[in-house]
Short mmCIF file of C-alpha atoms in Angstrom, two decimals:
data_model
loop_
_atom_site.label_atom_id
_atom_site.label_comp_id
_atom_site.label_asym_id
_atom_site.label_seq_id
_atom_site.Cartn_x
_atom_site.Cartn_y
_atom_site.Cartn_z
CA MET A 1 -30.66 -45.24 -19.90
CA GLU A 2 -30.40 -43.21 -23.04
CA PHE A 3 -30.40 -40.15 -20.72
CA ILE A 4 -27.60 -41.65 -18.21
CA LEU A 5 -25.18 -42.71 -21.13
CA LEU A 6 -25.58 -39.03 -22.59
CA LEU A 7 -24.66 -37.73 -18.96
CA ILE A 8 -21.62 -40.04 -18.63
CA PHE A 9 -20.83 -38.73 -21.96
CA PHE A 10 -20.73 -34.90 -21.33
CA ALA A 11 -19.00 -35.49 -17.91
CA GLY A 12 -16.52 -37.86 -19.57
CA ALA A 13 -15.48 -34.77 -22.13
CA GLN A 14 -14.25 -32.99 -18.86
CA THR A 15 -12.14 -35.54 -17.68
CA GLU A 16 -8.75 -36.76 -18.93
CA GLY A 17 -6.92 -39.87 -18.71
CA ASN A 18 -8.76 -43.42 -17.93
CA ASN A 19 -12.06 -41.65 -18.94
CA GLU A 20 -11.09 -41.73 -22.75
CA ASN A 21 -12.42 -45.37 -23.15
CA CYS A 22 -15.67 -44.52 -21.64
CA LYS A 23 -16.04 -41.98 -24.15
CA GLU A 24 -14.94 -44.35 -27.06
CA MET A 25 -17.96 -46.90 -25.77
CA LEU A 26 -20.11 -44.05 -25.33
CA GLN A 27 -19.48 -43.02 -29.18
CA GLY A 28 -19.75 -46.26 -30.30
CA TYR A 29 -23.04 -46.62 -28.60
CA LEU A 30 -24.44 -43.39 -30.38
CA THR A 31 -23.05 -44.59 -33.60
CA GLY A 32 -25.52 -47.89 -33.51
CA GLN A 33 -22.33 -50.14 -32.99
CA LEU A 34 -22.45 -50.92 -29.41
CA SER A 35 -26.20 -51.04 -28.53
CA SER A 36 -26.71 -54.51 -29.75
CA ALA A 37 -23.04 -56.05 -28.68
CA LEU A 38 -22.71 -54.95 -25.33
CA GLY A 39 -21.79 -58.18 -23.44
CA ALA A 40 -21.19 -58.61 -19.75
CA TYR A 41 -17.53 -57.44 -19.76
CA GLN A 42 -18.22 -54.63 -21.66
CA VAL A 43 -21.18 -53.66 -19.08
CA GLU A 44 -19.12 -54.28 -16.36
CA ALA A 45 -16.40 -51.88 -17.63
CA LEU A 46 -18.80 -49.42 -18.21
CA ARG A 47 -19.94 -49.49 -15.04
CA ARG A 48 -16.56 -49.26 -13.65
CA GLU A 49 -15.81 -46.19 -16.06
CA PHE A 50 -18.95 -44.33 -14.59
CA LYS A 51 -18.08 -44.99 -11.05
CA SER A 52 -14.25 -43.74 -11.82
CA PHE A 53 -15.55 -40.32 -13.64
CA THR A 54 -18.25 -39.52 -11.59
CA GLY A 55 -16.11 -39.70 -8.43
CA ASP A 56 -13.63 -37.16 -10.07
CA MET A 57 -16.54 -35.00 -10.97
CA GLU A 58 -17.79 -35.12 -7.08
CA LYS A 59 -14.01 -34.09 -6.29
CA SER A 60 -14.03 -31.30 -8.81
CA MET A 61 -17.71 -29.90 -7.22
CA LYS A 62 -15.74 -30.37 -3.68
CA GLU A 63 -12.78 -28.23 -4.71
CA LEU A 64 -14.67 -25.77 -6.43
CA LYS A 65 -16.91 -25.28 -3.76
CA GLN A 66 -14.12 -24.66 -1.30
CA ASN A 67 -12.69 -22.15 -3.66
CA VAL A 68 -15.60 -20.42 -3.98
CA GLU A 69 -16.01 -20.41 -0.18
CA THR A 70 -11.90 -19.16 0.45
CA LYS A 71 -12.94 -16.11 -2.32
CA LEU A 72 -16.15 -14.86 -0.51
CA LYS A 73 -14.44 -15.10 2.40
CA ASN A 74 -11.26 -13.08 1.68
CA ILE A 75 -13.68 -10.38 -0.08
CA LYS A 76 -15.36 -10.44 3.51
CA ASN A 77 -12.17 -9.85 5.70
CA THR A 78 -11.23 -7.21 2.69
CA ALA A 79 -14.18 -5.29 3.81
CA ASN A 80 -14.22 -5.23 7.41
CA ASN A 81 -10.89 -4.37 7.63
CA SER A 82 -10.98 -0.89 6.08
CA ILE A 83 -10.76 2.14 8.33
CA VAL A 84 -11.72 5.75 7.95
CA TYR A 85 -10.04 9.11 9.63
CA THR A 86 -9.73 12.45 9.21
CA ARG A 87 -6.92 14.40 8.32
CA TRP A 88 -7.01 17.73 9.77
CA GLY A 89 -5.72 20.35 8.24
CA ARG A 90 -4.91 19.19 4.73
CA LYS A 91 -7.52 18.97 1.49
CA ASN A 92 -6.33 15.70 0.14
CA CYS A 93 -5.14 12.32 1.76
CA PRO A 94 -1.71 10.32 1.91
CA SER A 95 -0.98 8.36 -1.62
CA SER A 96 -1.94 5.16 0.31
CA ALA A 97 -5.80 6.09 0.80
CA GLU A 98 -8.52 7.12 -0.70
CA LEU A 99 -10.19 10.48 -0.64
CA VAL A 100 -13.88 9.82 0.64
CA LEU A 101 -14.35 13.58 1.39
CA SER A 102 -12.43 17.00 1.15
CA GLY A 103 -14.35 19.88 3.23
CA TYR A 104 -14.10 22.29 5.96
CA VAL A 105 -13.34 21.81 9.75
CA GLY A 106 -16.15 23.20 11.66
CA GLY A 107 -17.38 23.04 15.46
CA SER A 108 -18.42 25.14 18.65
CA SER A 109 -17.79 28.76 19.01
CA HIS A 110 -14.76 28.75 21.43
CA SER A 111 -16.64 31.41 23.64
CA VAL A 112 -19.77 29.33 24.66
CA THR A 113 -20.39 26.80 27.79
CA GLY A 114 -22.63 24.73 25.69
CA ALA A 115 -20.19 23.60 23.08
CA ALA A 116 -19.74 20.30 21.32
CA VAL A 117 -16.02 19.37 22.25
CA GLU A 118 -15.06 17.47 18.92
CA PRO A 119 -14.80 19.24 15.85
CA LEU A 120 -16.59 17.89 12.66
CA CYS A 121 -15.26 17.59 8.59
CA LEU A 122 -17.69 19.30 6.77
CA PRO A 123 -18.65 18.54 3.04
CA ARG A 124 -17.81 21.50 0.69
CA LYS A 125 -21.66 21.07 -0.61
CA PRO A 126 -24.14 20.38 2.07
CA GLU A 127 -27.42 19.08 1.56
CA TRP A 128 -30.67 19.66 3.56
CA GLY A 129 -33.90 18.40 5.09
CA HIS A 130 -36.26 20.44 6.69
CA TYR A 131 -35.30 23.80 7.62
CA ARG A 132 -36.44 27.27 8.72
CA ASP A 133 -33.95 29.72 7.94
CA GLY A 134 -33.04 32.45 10.47
CA THR A 135 -31.33 31.99 13.91
CA GLU A 136 -34.17 32.37 16.31
CA GLY A 137 -35.32 29.41 19.03
CA TYR A 138 -33.62 26.80 21.03
CA LYS A 139 -30.55 26.07 18.70
CA ALA A 140 -26.98 24.35 18.64
CA TYR A 141 -24.67 25.91 16.48
CA ILE A 142 -21.54 25.30 14.18
CA TYR A 143 -18.96 27.76 13.13
CA GLY A 144 -15.79 27.33 10.92
CA ALA A 145 -12.39 26.81 12.61
CA GLU A 146 -9.36 28.95 12.47
CA TYR A 147 -5.52 28.77 13.19
CA GLU A 148 -4.35 30.93 15.87
CA THR A 149 -0.53 31.18 15.13
CA SER A 150 0.36 34.46 15.77
CA ASP A 151 2.88 33.78 17.94
CA LEU A 152 4.82 31.24 15.85
CA SER A 153 7.04 31.58 12.92
CA GLY A 154 7.42 30.70 9.18
CA LYS A 155 4.37 28.70 7.47
CA TRP A 156 2.28 28.58 10.72
CA LEU A 157 2.87 32.68 11.25
CA LYS A 158 1.20 32.92 7.91
CA LEU A 159 -1.71 31.16 8.56
CA HIS A 160 -3.00 32.66 11.58
CA ASP A 161 -6.59 33.19 11.15
CA HIS A 162 -6.88 31.45 8.22
CA ASP A 163 -9.68 28.72 7.67
CA VAL A 164 -8.60 24.92 8.55
CA PRO A 165 -9.55 22.18 5.65
CA CYS A 166 -9.95 18.40 6.47
CA ALA A 167 -10.12 15.20 4.26
CA VAL A 168 -11.91 12.13 5.34
CA CYS A 169 -9.62 8.81 3.89
CA LEU A 170 -10.33 5.52 3.90
CA VAL A 171 -7.32 2.72 3.96
CA ARG A 172 -7.95 -0.77 2.98
CA ASN A 173 -6.48 -3.78 4.83
CA ARG A 174 -6.35 -2.00 8.48
CA SER A 175 -8.00 -3.03 11.08
CA VAL A 176 -7.40 0.20 13.74
CA VAL A 177 -6.24 3.66 13.38
CA LYS A 178 -5.06 5.48 16.18
CA MET A 179 -3.37 9.33 16.84
CA PHE A 180 -0.16 9.23 18.92
CA PRO A 181 1.02 12.39 20.84
CA ALA A 182 4.57 12.98 21.55
CA THR A 183 5.66 10.37 18.86
CA ARG A 184 7.18 11.13 15.33
CA MET A 185 7.38 7.50 14.42
CA CYS A 186 4.83 4.85 14.11
CA LYS A 187 5.52 1.43 16.22
CA GLU A 188 6.41 -1.73 14.66
CA GLY A 189 3.42 -3.30 12.62
CA TRP A 190 1.74 0.21 12.00
CA LYS A 191 2.01 2.46 8.95
CA LEU A 192 2.37 6.24 9.25
CA GLU A 193 -0.91 7.96 7.72
CA TYR A 194 0.77 11.53 8.61
CA ARG A 195 2.69 13.56 10.89
CA GLY A 196 1.42 16.55 12.49
CA TYR A 197 1.59 18.73 15.78
CA LEU A 198 -1.20 18.79 18.46
CA MET A 199 -3.75 21.37 18.69
CA ALA A 200 -6.79 22.27 20.82
CA GLY A 201 -8.39 25.32 22.17
CA HIS A 202 -7.14 27.89 24.40
CA PRO A 203 -7.31 26.99 28.23
CA SER A 204 -8.78 30.62 29.01
CA HIS A 205 -11.70 29.90 26.57
CA THR A 206 -15.15 28.91 27.84
CA ALA A 207 -15.60 26.35 25.33
CA GLY A 208 -14.27 22.69 25.61
CA THR A 209 -12.26 21.00 22.70
CA SER A 210 -10.38 17.97 22.02
CA TYR A 211 -6.50 17.52 21.18
CA THR A 212 -6.56 17.21 17.30
CA CYS A 213 -3.24 16.24 15.07
CA ILE A 214 -2.97 18.86 12.53
CA ASP A 215 -1.14 17.76 9.41
CA GLU A 216 2.55 19.49 9.83
CA ASP A 217 2.55 20.69 6.14
CA PRO A 218 -1.14 22.47 6.91
CA GLU A 219 -2.97 24.37 4.45
CA SER A 220 -5.66 26.80 4.19
CA LEU A 221 -9.02 27.12 2.76
CA HIS A 222 -9.21 29.18 -0.70
CA GLY A 223 -11.31 32.40 0.13
CA GLY A 224 -10.91 32.50 3.55
CA GLY A 225 -7.89 34.73 3.84
CA ASN A 226 -6.94 35.95 7.24
CA ILE A 227 -10.15 37.58 8.67
CA ASN A 228 -10.49 36.65 12.35
CA ASN A 229 -13.76 35.55 12.19
CA ASN A 230 -12.97 33.27 15.24
CA GLY A 231 -15.32 30.11 15.67
CA TYR A 232 -13.66 26.86 16.43
CA LEU A 233 -10.02 27.55 17.25
CA PHE A 234 -6.99 25.70 17.09
CA TYR A 235 -4.10 26.74 19.24
CA MET A 236 -0.50 24.68 19.59
CA VAL A 237 -0.07 22.48 22.39
CA GLU A 238 3.01 23.01 24.82
CA ALA A 239 4.03 20.83 27.60
CA ARG A 240 3.94 22.30 31.33
CA CYS A 241 6.18 20.59 33.99
CA GLY A 242 4.60 19.41 37.11
CA SER A 243 2.21 16.41 37.00
CA LEU A 244 3.87 15.92 33.93
CA LYS A 245 7.36 14.91 33.99
CA CYS A 246 10.38 16.80 33.27
CA PRO A 247 12.39 15.09 31.92
CA PRO A 248 11.44 13.45 29.37
CA TYR A 249 9.17 16.43 28.54
CA VAL A 250 10.07 19.92 28.47
CA GLU A 251 8.33 23.04 29.57
CA GLY A 252 6.65 25.03 26.93
CA ARG A 253 7.98 22.68 24.22
CA GLU A 254 5.27 21.82 21.67
CA ILE A 255 3.97 18.67 21.03
CA ILE A 256 4.12 16.56 18.04
CA CYS A 257 1.85 13.76 16.90
CA VAL A 258 1.47 11.25 14.12
CA VAL A 259 -1.65 9.06 12.90
CA CYS A 260 -1.10 5.43 12.18
CA SER A 261 -2.96 2.42 10.90
CA LEU A 262 -2.29 -1.18 11.97
CA GLU A 263 -1.65 -3.27 9.03
CA LYS A 264 -3.78 -6.28 8.45
#
C-alpha cells in the first residue's frame, strides 16, 4: 500500500490542476496526519484522484511514443532522400551540396575496342589491396582524361590537352538526380545543381564512350599541363541534322546540358 501511495505521489508531481488535492493528501499520509483518519469518503476521493492522474500519465506516455515515432520516421525519410552525383570538370561542389570526394577523371583509352564506356571519378589518394606491379598478363586498364578542345576559343581553347578533375557531391532532401541535354533550366519542382556542355568521345575513335555533362566553367588539374597524353578524351558534342529534326536543332551547334535534382 505504501509503495502504491509513493508511486501516486511521484506521478502526481508531474501533473497540474486537480491533482494538487491528491498530493496534499499523500503528504498528509507521509507525515502521519492521514494514516489513521482516512474515512470512506477520503478513500473514495483518493481512488478517484488516482484514476484521474494515471489516466493523464497514460495519455502523456501515448503522446511521447507518437512524438518519438514521428521523429524516427523523419530521420529515416531524410536519410533515404539523399542523393549523390558527380560534377564533371570541377574540383568542388555547388554551395547547395556537400563535397564527398574531389578527384581525377579516369577511363579507358580512346583507341581500344575493349574499352569500358563510363568515366570514373578517382580519388586523389588511392588505396591498394593485393597487387603485383607491372602491366603483364590479361588486364583491363584505366587512364587519365583530357579535354580535346583545340578547335574552340576562349577558356575552352586554353584547356586543350589539360587533365580533367571531378567532384562527387551529396545533396540532402532530394529523391533523384538527372542530367538533361539541350536544356539550360531545370523543370518546375527540380533544383539546378550545375550547367554545362555535353561532351563525349570522337566518332572516329575505337572506344565507346558515354555522353557526359562537363561544367560550363571547367577547371583543369594542377600539374597536368597541356601534355598530350591522351587516354579518356572529351570532345564537344554537336547536333547533326537528318533523323535529328532541324529545326528545332541546328546543324553543327554545340549541345548544352543541366544536372538537376528533384526536391523532396
